[in-house]
Amino acid sequence: MLIVNVHEAKTHFSKLLEQAHAGQEIVLAKAGVPYARLMPLAVPSGKCQPGRLACRVDAAFFEPLPDVDLAAWEVK
């Protein structure tokens, strides 16, 4: 972890941004007191993907619910 004061960070922002993108965690300090953290974005996990379950849901999924089940959802 690298600690950088705000004045130095403003001067070398592009370099610090590249370091953060490469995986370095940088703490920005104001008057020597830690203030914020500059770090790389998390890599998308790929778990949530539209259309991922295509062709895995059978036709029964789209059938209307029985009246008993529909009644359970109604607000009284």
XYZ file of C-alpha atoms in Angstrom:
76
model
C 0.000 0.000 0.000
C 1.333 3.392 -1.034
C 0.432 6.585 0.899
C 0.515 9.798 -1.138
C -0.347 13.340 -0.057
C -2.952 15.198 -2.112
C -0.477 17.713 -3.571
C 1.776 14.917 -4.855
C -1.267 12.975 -6.095
C -2.443 15.965 -8.165
C 1.019 16.279 -9.681
C 1.380 12.564 -10.525
C -2.254 11.535 -10.954
C -1.796 9.754 -14.306
C 1.083 7.687 -12.924
C -0.888 6.811 -9.784
C -3.912 5.880 -11.876
C -1.784 3.447 -13.903
C -0.394 1.938 -10.701
C -3.912 1.473 -9.324
C -5.023 -0.123 -12.583
C -2.086 -2.531 -12.268
C -3.319 -3.620 -8.821
C -1.511 -1.238 -6.452
C -3.628 0.172 -3.620
C -2.894 3.859 -3.027
C -4.091 5.827 0.003
C -4.523 9.541 -0.551
C -3.676 11.601 2.514
C -4.506 15.175 3.424
C -1.941 16.733 5.774
C -0.625 13.236 6.472
C -4.032 11.878 7.514
C -5.457 9.063 5.320
C -8.430 10.470 3.425
C -9.355 8.217 0.484
C -8.278 5.061 -1.298
C -7.417 4.673 -4.978
C -7.624 1.049 -6.059
C -8.464 -1.035 -9.127
C -12.064 -1.835 -9.933
C -13.219 -5.345 -9.150
C -13.227 -7.685 -12.110
C -16.801 -8.624 -13.069
C -17.543 -12.117 -11.798
C -19.633 -13.034 -14.817
C -22.223 -14.729 -12.594
C -25.128 -12.459 -13.579
C -25.565 -12.608 -17.301
C -28.793 -11.919 -19.210
C -29.936 -14.925 -21.214
C -27.759 -17.300 -19.254
C -30.657 -19.672 -18.598
C -31.883 -19.667 -22.177
C -33.233 -23.078 -23.190
C -33.156 -24.289 -19.561
C -36.701 -23.303 -18.645
C -39.391 -25.656 -19.935
C -42.822 -24.593 -21.180
C -44.476 -25.384 -17.826
C -42.721 -22.344 -16.364
C -44.894 -20.086 -18.527
C -48.216 -21.778 -17.697
C -50.686 -19.722 -15.633
C -50.693 -20.386 -11.894
C -53.611 -22.254 -10.375
C -56.309 -20.056 -8.775
C -55.255 -21.172 -5.284
C -51.708 -19.889 -5.822
C -52.915 -16.653 -7.413
C -55.218 -15.985 -4.484
C -52.269 -16.304 -2.084
C -50.592 -13.343 -3.838
C -53.580 -11.013 -3.677
C -53.644 -8.229 -1.090
C -56.658 -8.372 1.188
